[in-house]
Amino acid sequence: MSAFLNAAVATATAVDPACAEPLPVLGRDVTVPLVTGGEVTYAALDYAASAPALQRVWDDVAAYAPYYGSVHRGAGYLSQLSTDLFEQSRATVAEFLDCRATDQVIFTRSTTDSLNLLAAVLPADCQVFVFETEHHASLLPWTNAQVTYLNAPRTPDEAVATLERALADREPLGSPLLERSRELGEGPALVCVTGASNVTGELWPVKELAAAAHAHGARIVLDAAQLAPHHPVSVQDLDVDWVAFSGHKLYAPFGSGVLAGRADWLQQAEPYLAGGGASRKVARREDGGVDVEWHTTAARHEAGSPNVIGVYSIASACRALTEAGFDSLVARERHLIAKVREGLAEVPAVRVLSLFGDDAPRVGVISFVVDGWNSSHFAAALSAEYGIGVRDGLFCAHPLVRTLLGSEPRTQGECGAPEAAPGERSLNAIRVSFGAGTPDEHVDRFVRAVKELVADGAKWQYRTEEGRCVPAV
């Protein structure tokens, strides 16, 4: 087992989960109606899509809201306060990620936005290497580069070996800087890899993949969207060049994300967005044109009025998770993972999806299929009859899910479509995901509901409406 995965297991077993309580989150007392009558407290088990906001984050934002003001360049007190809070948030995120002193922290809208930003600043002739197992956010942005898509590995060691072979075989593309860049352990090549799968929850050998990338003169960006909410992420320990994640998966609403890492490619490229804030000086030329001097700081790629509330919510979440202690959070989550996996294992009709096998370390993300059930139908019944919110479909990771379900990875499909087109198989899965705010009762109810649905069937009739399975009225 890799050093990264070994560390994850060691951390996860360091604390007694019975001593840890779920962190307070918004919506924990919300009740929802059941089609069979009555109401029940909603069991939010779709953390991998959007985690509920931590109560601490909501309280921090509410306390700041009356002092909201424009960020940067404002002379007024509220503007100055908001600017300080914005930049302090940048420092908090850098500390949360254990960034290098020379790294830049850029605030974006999401992981998808962060990776598209990085794709926009790649040097000319940059080659990109990405596994087909990635979320679409990290699979698709590299349209202006030469992309090598790597087949799904079946073990962490195979992932490292696959990447090493691909990097060893890459051609120079005529770049005079390539040999020197290999000596420096830098581009023009980029590896993009997830830290934890949004489909299987399995942890990837990030540190080993980073070492392989650097040994062949490539850089590496870590998609930490599913990793950062569950495990500590150290840029320096993992030795990654960039890391990207989203606030809405880190218990922080309001639509902000982060791209943090090496500054040189970011400083050398044209701004991701052109406009106010990104420009340091703008002047008319005699020929009627405009000369622009762009910032070399993070502001270069943060044009426009920033989402200060979203940024502050990320910083608040970073502080809250750090103060709660990842040892405790990881141990409790592994306790919940064991409950789900043991419960599902008692149902022969259920098949859990996995790349690396049952013993692979993972975060609280588990996908499965149920014999005799369309996944959309099963998810609809969990919601309507038990008040449990899960996700069904292909989870914006079509090639991976189709590979795990035994379909040709390049086959096109619609996320969550309950019915296949004529002549095609209906391919979708169910994903249950949880985290720091999940109480045991939600997981217990989910396991009980799966067993009852498989044994007794749904109590209600369902129909297809606009591509989804919904209760029939």
Short mmCIF file of C-alpha atoms in Angstrom, two decimals:
data_model
loop_
_atom_site.label_atom_id
_atom_site.label_comp_id
_atom_site.label_asym_id
_atom_site.label_seq_id
_atom_site.Cartn_x
_atom_site.Cartn_y
_atom_site.Cartn_z
CA MET A 1 0.00 0.00 0.00
CA SER A 2 1.30 3.49 -0.82
CA ALA A 3 2.65 5.85 1.83
CA PHE A 4 -0.27 8.23 1.26
CA LEU A 5 -2.86 5.48 1.75
CA ASN A 6 -1.02 4.07 4.74
CA ALA A 7 -1.07 7.51 6.35
CA ALA A 8 -4.79 7.81 5.69
CA VAL A 9 -5.47 4.49 7.40
CA ALA A 10 -3.24 5.32 10.37
CA THR A 11 -4.96 8.68 10.86
CA ALA A 12 -8.40 7.14 10.58
CA THR A 13 -7.77 4.65 13.37
CA ALA A 14 -6.12 7.06 15.79
CA VAL A 15 -9.32 8.22 17.52
CA ASP A 16 -12.27 6.36 19.05
CA PRO A 17 -15.26 7.33 16.84
CA ALA A 18 -17.60 6.83 19.78
CA CYS A 19 -16.06 9.93 21.34
CA ALA A 20 -16.84 12.16 18.37
CA GLU A 21 -20.15 13.87 17.65
CA PRO A 22 -21.27 15.10 14.22
CA LEU A 23 -20.55 18.76 13.63
CA PRO A 24 -23.65 20.99 13.71
CA VAL A 25 -24.92 21.73 10.20
CA LEU A 26 -27.86 23.65 8.79
CA GLY A 27 -30.91 21.57 7.95
CA ARG A 28 -30.29 18.92 10.60
CA ASP A 29 -33.84 19.43 11.96
CA VAL A 30 -35.67 19.93 8.66
CA THR A 31 -38.62 17.58 8.20
CA VAL A 32 -39.95 16.38 4.84
CA PRO A 33 -43.24 14.72 3.88
CA LEU A 34 -43.44 11.04 2.96
CA VAL A 35 -45.75 9.79 0.20
CA THR A 36 -46.94 7.10 2.58
CA GLY A 37 -48.04 9.73 5.09
CA GLY A 38 -46.46 11.72 7.88
CA GLU A 39 -43.11 13.47 8.04
CA VAL A 40 -39.57 12.54 8.94
CA THR A 41 -36.34 14.40 9.61
CA TYR A 42 -34.51 14.68 6.30
CA ALA A 43 -31.43 12.46 5.95
CA ALA A 44 -29.03 14.40 3.73
CA LEU A 45 -26.76 11.72 2.23
CA ASP A 46 -25.62 13.60 -0.86
CA TYR A 47 -22.55 15.34 0.60
CA ALA A 48 -20.46 14.56 -2.49
CA ALA A 49 -22.66 16.91 -4.53
CA SER A 50 -23.06 19.69 -1.95
CA ALA A 51 -22.46 19.33 1.75
CA PRO A 52 -24.76 21.19 4.14
CA ALA A 53 -23.34 24.40 5.54
CA LEU A 54 -21.70 24.14 8.92
CA GLN A 55 -23.61 26.09 11.56
CA ARG A 56 -20.31 27.74 12.46
CA VAL A 57 -19.89 29.00 8.89
CA TRP A 58 -23.43 30.34 8.77
CA ASP A 59 -22.97 32.14 12.08
CA ASP A 60 -19.68 33.70 10.97
CA VAL A 61 -21.22 34.93 7.72
CA ALA A 62 -24.27 36.32 9.55
CA ALA A 63 -22.00 38.22 11.94
CA TYR A 64 -20.07 39.74 9.04
CA ALA A 65 -23.05 40.51 6.78
CA PRO A 66 -23.89 43.95 8.27
CA TYR A 67 -20.32 45.02 7.57
CA TYR A 68 -20.36 43.88 3.94
CA GLY A 69 -18.61 46.30 1.60
CA SER A 70 -16.74 46.50 -1.69
CA VAL A 71 -13.38 44.74 -1.72
CA HIS A 72 -10.12 46.52 -2.65
CA ARG A 73 -9.51 50.19 -3.39
CA GLY A 74 -12.43 51.46 -1.31
CA ALA A 75 -11.67 54.27 1.17
CA GLY A 76 -14.66 53.67 3.45
CA TYR A 77 -14.48 51.75 6.70
CA LEU A 78 -16.66 48.83 5.54
CA SER A 79 -14.66 48.52 2.34
CA GLN A 80 -11.42 48.48 4.30
CA LEU A 81 -12.82 45.91 6.72
CA SER A 82 -14.09 43.71 3.88
CA THR A 83 -10.75 43.93 2.09
CA ASP A 84 -8.90 42.88 5.23
CA LEU A 85 -11.31 40.00 5.75
CA PHE A 86 -10.89 38.92 2.10
CA GLU A 87 -7.10 38.87 2.30
CA GLN A 88 -7.10 37.25 5.74
CA SER A 89 -9.27 34.53 4.22
CA ARG A 90 -6.60 33.98 1.57
CA ALA A 91 -4.00 33.49 4.31
CA THR A 92 -6.33 31.09 6.18
CA VAL A 93 -6.78 28.93 3.07
CA ALA A 94 -3.02 28.92 2.43
CA GLU A 95 -2.47 27.70 5.99
CA PHE A 96 -5.25 25.08 5.68
CA LEU A 97 -3.55 23.68 2.57
CA ASP A 98 -0.03 24.00 3.99
CA CYS A 99 1.04 25.98 0.92
CA ARG A 100 4.60 26.98 0.14
CA ALA A 101 5.58 30.56 0.93
CA THR A 102 5.75 31.40 -2.79
CA ASP A 103 2.40 29.85 -3.73
CA GLN A 104 -0.59 31.91 -4.79
CA VAL A 105 -4.14 31.34 -3.56
CA ILE A 106 -6.68 32.39 -6.18
CA PHE A 107 -10.38 32.50 -5.43
CA THR A 108 -12.67 31.15 -8.15
CA ARG A 109 -16.28 30.02 -8.41
CA SER A 110 -15.67 26.26 -7.97
CA THR A 111 -13.31 23.36 -8.65
CA THR A 112 -14.51 23.41 -12.25
CA ASP A 113 -13.66 27.09 -12.54
CA SER A 114 -10.27 26.54 -10.90
CA LEU A 115 -9.27 23.79 -13.32
CA ASN A 116 -10.51 25.76 -16.31
CA LEU A 117 -8.39 28.67 -15.07
CA LEU A 118 -5.33 26.43 -14.91
CA ALA A 119 -6.10 25.07 -18.37
CA ALA A 120 -6.22 28.64 -19.70
CA VAL A 121 -2.72 29.46 -18.43
CA LEU A 122 -0.87 26.35 -19.65
CA PRO A 123 2.34 27.09 -21.56
CA ALA A 124 2.40 26.51 -25.30
CA ASP A 125 2.87 22.87 -26.33
CA CYS A 126 1.94 21.65 -22.85
CA GLN A 127 0.94 18.00 -22.69
CA VAL A 128 -1.75 16.96 -20.20
CA PHE A 129 -2.14 13.48 -18.71
CA VAL A 130 -5.43 12.60 -17.06
CA PHE A 131 -7.03 9.31 -16.04
CA GLU A 132 -10.42 8.48 -17.54
CA THR A 133 -11.61 8.04 -13.96
CA GLU A 134 -11.72 11.78 -13.31
CA HIS A 135 -14.79 13.91 -12.67
CA HIS A 136 -15.69 15.92 -15.76
CA ALA A 137 -14.37 19.05 -14.02
CA SER A 138 -10.86 17.66 -14.33
CA LEU A 139 -11.41 15.50 -17.40
CA LEU A 140 -12.68 18.10 -19.87
CA PRO A 141 -10.99 21.55 -19.50
CA TRP A 142 -7.81 20.75 -21.44
CA THR A 143 -9.12 21.50 -24.92
CA ASN A 144 -6.15 23.71 -25.89
CA ALA A 145 -3.52 21.13 -24.94
CA GLN A 146 -2.44 17.76 -26.25
CA VAL A 147 -4.27 15.39 -23.89
CA THR A 148 -3.43 11.78 -23.11
CA TYR A 149 -6.29 9.96 -21.43
CA LEU A 150 -5.10 7.07 -19.27
CA ASN A 151 -7.13 3.91 -18.74
CA ALA A 152 -8.72 3.21 -15.37
CA PRO A 153 -6.23 1.47 -13.09
CA ARG A 154 -7.34 -1.37 -10.82
CA THR A 155 -4.83 -0.78 -8.03
CA PRO A 156 -2.99 2.30 -6.70
CA ASP A 157 0.31 0.77 -7.83
CA GLU A 158 -1.10 0.29 -11.32
CA ALA A 159 -2.09 3.97 -11.38
CA VAL A 160 1.49 5.01 -10.66
CA ALA A 161 2.92 2.55 -13.18
CA THR A 162 0.46 3.67 -15.86
CA LEU A 163 1.41 7.29 -15.38
CA GLU A 164 5.14 6.53 -15.39
CA ARG A 165 4.85 4.67 -18.71
CA ALA A 166 2.86 7.47 -20.29
CA LEU A 167 5.28 10.16 -19.15
CA ALA A 168 8.32 8.14 -20.24
CA ASP A 169 6.82 7.76 -23.72
CA ARG A 170 5.95 11.42 -24.25
CA GLU A 171 7.60 13.24 -27.15
CA PRO A 172 9.32 16.63 -26.89
CA LEU A 173 6.93 18.38 -29.31
CA GLY A 174 9.89 20.46 -30.47
CA SER A 175 10.15 22.47 -27.25
CA PRO A 176 13.76 23.65 -26.63
CA LEU A 177 12.95 23.95 -22.91
CA LEU A 178 11.95 20.32 -22.40
CA GLU A 179 15.32 18.85 -21.45
CA ARG A 180 16.04 21.71 -19.05
CA SER A 181 12.54 21.48 -17.61
CA ARG A 182 13.06 17.78 -16.91
CA GLU A 183 16.16 18.65 -14.93
CA LEU A 184 14.16 21.18 -12.93
CA GLY A 185 11.23 18.85 -12.39
CA GLU A 186 8.86 21.28 -14.14
CA GLY A 187 6.64 21.47 -17.33
CA PRO A 188 5.71 21.63 -20.09
CA ALA A 189 3.59 18.69 -19.04
CA LEU A 190 0.80 18.50 -16.50
CA VAL A 191 -0.80 15.58 -14.69
CA CYS A 192 -4.32 16.02 -13.32
CA VAL A 193 -5.53 13.58 -10.68
CA THR A 194 -8.26 13.32 -8.08
CA GLY A 195 -7.48 12.87 -4.41
CA ALA A 196 -10.64 10.87 -3.69
CA SER A 197 -13.06 9.55 -6.30
CA ASN A 198 -16.47 11.20 -6.41
CA VAL A 199 -17.89 7.81 -7.46
CA THR A 200 -16.18 5.20 -5.29
CA GLY A 201 -14.72 7.43 -2.56
CA GLU A 202 -11.40 5.62 -2.93
CA LEU A 203 -8.22 7.51 -2.06
CA TRP A 204 -5.66 7.86 -4.83
CA PRO A 205 -1.87 7.60 -4.31
CA VAL A 206 -1.35 11.32 -4.80
CA LYS A 207 2.13 11.55 -3.29
CA GLU A 208 3.45 8.71 -5.44
CA LEU A 209 1.82 10.14 -8.56
CA ALA A 210 3.39 13.52 -7.81
CA ALA A 211 6.81 11.90 -7.46
CA ALA A 212 6.34 10.13 -10.79
CA ALA A 213 5.26 13.34 -12.48
CA HIS A 214 8.20 15.33 -11.17
CA ALA A 215 10.68 12.58 -12.07
CA HIS A 216 9.62 12.99 -15.70
CA GLY A 217 9.60 16.80 -15.75
CA ALA A 218 5.85 17.22 -15.35
CA ARG A 219 3.77 19.17 -12.88
CA ILE A 220 0.67 17.89 -11.13
CA VAL A 221 -2.62 19.43 -10.09
CA LEU A 222 -4.74 17.78 -7.40
CA ASP A 223 -8.52 17.85 -7.66
CA ALA A 224 -9.26 17.89 -3.93
CA ALA A 225 -12.99 18.54 -4.20
CA GLN A 226 -13.79 15.22 -2.49
CA LEU A 227 -10.60 14.96 -0.45
CA ALA A 228 -10.38 18.31 1.36
CA PRO A 229 -13.72 17.95 3.23
CA HIS A 230 -12.64 14.56 4.63
CA HIS A 231 -8.86 14.52 5.05
CA PRO A 232 -6.11 17.10 5.67
CA VAL A 233 -4.47 18.24 2.43
CA SER A 234 -0.85 19.38 2.57
CA VAL A 235 0.52 20.85 -0.64
CA GLN A 236 4.04 20.43 0.72
CA ASP A 237 3.69 16.89 2.03
CA LEU A 238 1.94 15.61 -1.10
CA ASP A 239 4.36 17.72 -3.20
CA VAL A 240 1.68 18.78 -5.67
CA ASP A 241 2.06 21.91 -7.77
CA TRP A 242 -1.56 23.03 -7.52
CA VAL A 243 -4.66 22.05 -5.62
CA ALA A 244 -8.27 22.90 -6.47
CA PHE A 245 -11.42 22.52 -4.40
CA SER A 246 -14.93 23.94 -3.95
CA GLY A 247 -16.48 25.66 -0.96
CA HIS A 248 -19.86 23.99 -1.37
CA LYS A 249 -18.32 20.56 -0.73
CA LEU A 250 -16.37 21.93 2.25
CA TYR A 251 -19.52 22.92 4.19
CA ALA A 252 -19.30 26.50 2.85
CA PRO A 253 -22.11 27.79 0.60
CA PHE A 254 -22.16 30.91 -1.65
CA GLY A 255 -20.34 29.58 -4.72
CA SER A 256 -16.62 30.02 -4.25
CA GLY A 257 -13.63 27.81 -4.98
CA VAL A 258 -9.87 27.80 -4.72
CA LEU A 259 -6.88 27.26 -6.98
CA ALA A 260 -3.66 27.31 -4.95
CA GLY A 261 -0.13 26.61 -6.04
CA ARG A 262 2.85 27.72 -8.06
CA ALA A 263 2.73 31.28 -9.34
CA ASP A 264 4.92 31.27 -12.45
CA TRP A 265 2.51 29.87 -15.04
CA LEU A 266 -0.23 32.05 -13.58
CA GLN A 267 1.91 35.19 -13.75
CA GLN A 268 3.14 34.53 -17.29
CA ALA A 269 -0.29 33.99 -18.86
CA GLU A 270 -2.92 36.47 -19.90
CA PRO A 271 -5.62 36.96 -17.25
CA TYR A 272 -8.31 34.32 -17.14
CA LEU A 273 -10.85 37.18 -17.21
CA ALA A 274 -9.99 40.67 -18.46
CA GLY A 275 -11.40 43.53 -16.45
CA GLY A 276 -11.22 45.65 -13.35
CA GLY A 277 -9.08 44.29 -10.54
CA ALA A 278 -6.89 42.25 -12.87
CA SER A 279 -5.35 45.36 -14.42
CA ARG A 280 -2.69 47.43 -12.67
CA LYS A 281 -2.49 50.23 -15.25
CA VAL A 282 -4.47 51.03 -18.41
CA ALA A 283 -3.56 53.83 -20.83
CA ARG A 284 -4.64 54.94 -24.29
CA ARG A 285 -2.05 54.85 -27.06
CA GLU A 286 -1.61 57.47 -29.72
CA ASP A 287 -2.78 55.00 -32.34
CA GLY A 288 -6.11 54.74 -30.52
CA GLY A 289 -5.47 51.41 -28.84
CA VAL A 290 -5.04 50.56 -25.18
CA ASP A 291 -1.96 49.44 -23.27
CA VAL A 292 -2.59 47.28 -20.22
CA GLU A 293 -0.25 46.31 -17.40
CA TRP A 294 -1.67 43.32 -15.54
CA HIS A 295 -1.14 42.48 -11.89
CA THR A 296 1.34 39.71 -11.10
CA THR A 297 -0.40 38.82 -7.83
CA ALA A 298 -3.47 36.62 -7.43
CA ALA A 299 -5.52 39.64 -8.52
CA ARG A 300 -4.38 38.94 -12.10
CA HIS A 301 -6.97 36.14 -12.30
CA GLU A 302 -9.65 37.59 -9.99
CA ALA A 303 -11.17 40.25 -12.24
CA GLY A 304 -14.47 41.81 -11.22
CA SER A 305 -16.03 42.23 -7.80
CA PRO A 306 -15.07 39.16 -5.75
CA ASN A 307 -17.49 36.99 -3.83
CA VAL A 308 -16.29 38.12 -0.43
CA ILE A 309 -19.02 36.26 1.45
CA GLY A 310 -18.23 33.04 -0.42
CA VAL A 311 -14.53 33.49 0.25
CA TYR A 312 -15.11 34.20 3.93
CA SER A 313 -17.31 31.12 4.22
CA ILE A 314 -14.48 28.95 2.86
CA ALA A 315 -12.05 30.43 5.39
CA SER A 316 -14.57 29.86 8.18
CA ALA A 317 -15.01 26.22 7.13
CA CYS A 318 -11.23 25.75 7.02
CA ARG A 319 -10.96 27.05 10.57
CA ALA A 320 -13.89 24.96 11.80
CA LEU A 321 -12.53 21.70 10.37
CA THR A 322 -9.05 22.41 11.68
CA GLU A 323 -10.36 23.17 15.16
CA ALA A 324 -12.57 20.07 15.17
CA GLY A 325 -9.50 17.99 14.33
CA PHE A 326 -9.20 15.77 11.29
CA ASP A 327 -8.15 12.80 13.46
CA SER A 328 -11.56 12.85 15.09
CA LEU A 329 -13.44 13.61 11.88
CA VAL A 330 -11.72 10.86 9.89
CA ALA A 331 -12.21 8.27 12.65
CA ARG A 332 -15.92 9.02 12.91
CA GLU A 333 -16.36 8.93 9.15
CA ARG A 334 -14.68 5.53 8.93
CA HIS A 335 -17.14 4.36 11.59
CA LEU A 336 -20.01 5.46 9.30
CA ILE A 337 -18.36 3.94 6.21
CA ALA A 338 -18.10 0.60 8.01
CA LYS A 339 -21.80 0.76 8.94
CA VAL A 340 -22.84 1.38 5.35
CA ARG A 341 -20.54 -1.19 3.78
CA GLU A 342 -21.43 -3.89 6.32
CA GLY A 343 -25.12 -3.20 5.87
CA LEU A 344 -24.94 -3.30 2.08
CA ALA A 345 -22.86 -6.49 2.21
CA GLU A 346 -25.83 -8.21 3.88
CA VAL A 347 -27.95 -7.61 0.77
CA PRO A 348 -26.93 -10.04 -2.03
CA ALA A 349 -28.75 -7.94 -4.64
CA VAL A 350 -26.47 -4.95 -3.98
CA ARG A 351 -23.16 -4.53 -5.81
CA VAL A 352 -20.83 -1.79 -4.55
CA LEU A 353 -18.69 -0.17 -7.25
CA SER A 354 -14.93 -0.13 -6.71
CA LEU A 355 -11.71 0.32 -8.66
CA PHE A 356 -9.19 -0.72 -6.01
CA GLY A 357 -11.15 -3.37 -4.09
CA ASP A 358 -13.04 -3.68 -0.82
CA ASP A 359 -10.05 -2.95 1.40
CA ALA A 360 -9.07 0.31 -0.29
CA PRO A 361 -9.09 3.36 2.02
CA ARG A 362 -11.90 5.74 1.11
CA VAL A 363 -13.89 8.76 2.15
CA GLY A 364 -17.63 8.74 2.81
CA VAL A 365 -18.68 8.22 -0.81
CA ILE A 366 -20.12 4.86 -1.87
CA SER A 367 -21.85 4.00 -5.16
CA PHE A 368 -23.78 0.83 -5.87
CA VAL A 369 -26.39 -0.84 -8.06
CA VAL A 370 -29.27 -3.10 -7.05
CA ASP A 371 -30.24 -6.12 -9.13
CA GLY A 372 -33.72 -5.75 -10.57
CA TRP A 373 -33.91 -2.03 -9.90
CA ASN A 374 -33.27 0.99 -12.05
CA SER A 375 -31.11 3.25 -9.91
CA SER A 376 -33.34 6.29 -10.48
CA HIS A 377 -36.35 4.30 -9.27
CA PHE A 378 -34.48 3.13 -6.17
CA ALA A 379 -33.25 6.64 -5.32
CA ALA A 380 -36.77 8.03 -5.80
CA ALA A 381 -38.16 5.46 -3.38
CA LEU A 382 -35.49 6.27 -0.78
CA SER A 383 -36.53 9.90 -0.94
CA ALA A 384 -40.31 9.58 -1.17
CA GLU A 385 -40.80 6.72 1.29
CA TYR A 386 -37.92 7.24 3.76
CA GLY A 387 -36.92 10.92 3.53
CA ILE A 388 -33.39 10.03 2.40
CA GLY A 389 -31.59 12.16 -0.17
CA VAL A 390 -29.01 10.36 -2.33
CA ARG A 391 -27.78 10.83 -5.88
CA ASP A 392 -28.38 8.60 -8.92
CA GLY A 393 -26.94 8.68 -12.42
CA LEU A 394 -23.39 8.82 -13.75
CA PHE A 395 -22.19 11.52 -11.33
CA CYS A 396 -20.45 13.68 -13.97
CA ALA A 397 -17.90 10.89 -14.31
CA HIS A 398 -19.38 9.03 -17.27
CA PRO A 399 -16.30 7.07 -18.42
CA LEU A 400 -15.57 5.81 -14.90
CA VAL A 401 -19.13 4.76 -14.04
CA ARG A 402 -19.62 3.10 -17.40
CA THR A 403 -16.34 1.23 -16.96
CA LEU A 404 -17.43 0.05 -13.51
CA LEU A 405 -20.82 -0.99 -14.88
CA GLY A 406 -19.26 -2.92 -17.74
CA SER A 407 -20.10 -0.50 -20.55
CA GLU A 408 -17.83 0.90 -23.24
CA PRO A 409 -16.35 4.05 -21.62
CA ARG A 410 -16.98 6.22 -24.67
CA THR A 411 -20.69 5.44 -24.82
CA GLN A 412 -22.68 8.64 -24.37
CA GLY A 413 -25.43 8.89 -21.79
CA GLU A 414 -27.52 11.34 -19.83
CA CYS A 415 -26.84 11.68 -16.10
CA GLY A 416 -29.70 10.17 -14.14
CA ALA A 417 -31.75 9.04 -17.15
CA PRO A 418 -34.08 6.38 -15.74
CA GLU A 419 -34.69 4.77 -19.12
CA ALA A 420 -32.20 3.88 -21.85
CA ALA A 421 -32.66 4.80 -25.48
CA PRO A 422 -34.03 2.03 -27.72
CA GLY A 423 -31.43 -0.70 -28.11
CA GLU A 424 -29.19 0.57 -25.27
CA ARG A 425 -28.71 -0.65 -21.74
CA SER A 426 -29.98 1.53 -18.92
CA LEU A 427 -26.81 2.48 -17.05
CA ASN A 428 -26.84 4.47 -13.85
CA ALA A 429 -25.92 3.93 -10.23
CA ILE A 430 -26.86 5.14 -6.74
CA ARG A 431 -24.43 7.17 -4.65
CA VAL A 432 -24.67 7.66 -0.90
CA SER A 433 -22.27 10.20 0.61
CA PHE A 434 -21.81 11.67 4.06
CA GLY A 435 -19.36 13.53 6.24
CA ALA A 436 -18.72 15.61 9.33
CA GLY A 437 -22.37 16.50 9.92
CA THR A 438 -23.93 13.06 9.43
CA PRO A 439 -25.56 11.46 12.50
CA ASP A 440 -25.64 7.69 12.94
CA GLU A 441 -29.42 7.66 12.57
CA HIS A 442 -29.23 8.81 8.96
CA VAL A 443 -26.88 5.96 8.05
CA ASP A 444 -28.92 3.43 10.04
CA ARG A 445 -32.12 4.54 8.32
CA PHE A 446 -30.45 4.28 4.91
CA VAL A 447 -29.26 0.72 5.52
CA ARG A 448 -32.70 -0.31 6.83
CA ALA A 449 -34.40 1.30 3.81
CA VAL A 450 -32.16 -0.54 1.32
CA LYS A 451 -32.93 -3.86 2.97
CA GLU A 452 -36.68 -3.19 3.06
CA LEU A 453 -36.87 -2.01 -0.55
CA VAL A 454 -34.95 -5.04 -1.80
CA ALA A 455 -36.99 -7.46 0.30
CA ASP A 456 -40.48 -5.96 -0.06
CA GLY A 457 -40.35 -3.59 -3.02
CA ALA A 458 -41.57 -0.01 -3.13
CA LYS A 459 -44.80 0.85 -1.35
CA TRP A 460 -45.72 3.47 -3.96
CA GLN A 461 -46.10 3.67 -7.71
CA TYR A 462 -43.59 5.77 -9.72
CA ARG A 463 -43.49 7.25 -13.21
CA THR A 464 -41.01 8.94 -15.50
CA GLU A 465 -41.25 12.73 -15.70
CA GLU A 466 -38.72 14.78 -17.70
CA GLY A 467 -36.12 12.06 -17.51
CA ARG A 468 -36.54 11.34 -13.81
CA CYS A 469 -38.39 8.76 -11.78
CA VAL A 470 -40.94 10.44 -9.49
CA PRO A 471 -43.86 9.30 -7.32
CA ALA A 472 -47.08 8.91 -9.27
CA VAL A 473 -49.80 11.23 -8.05
#
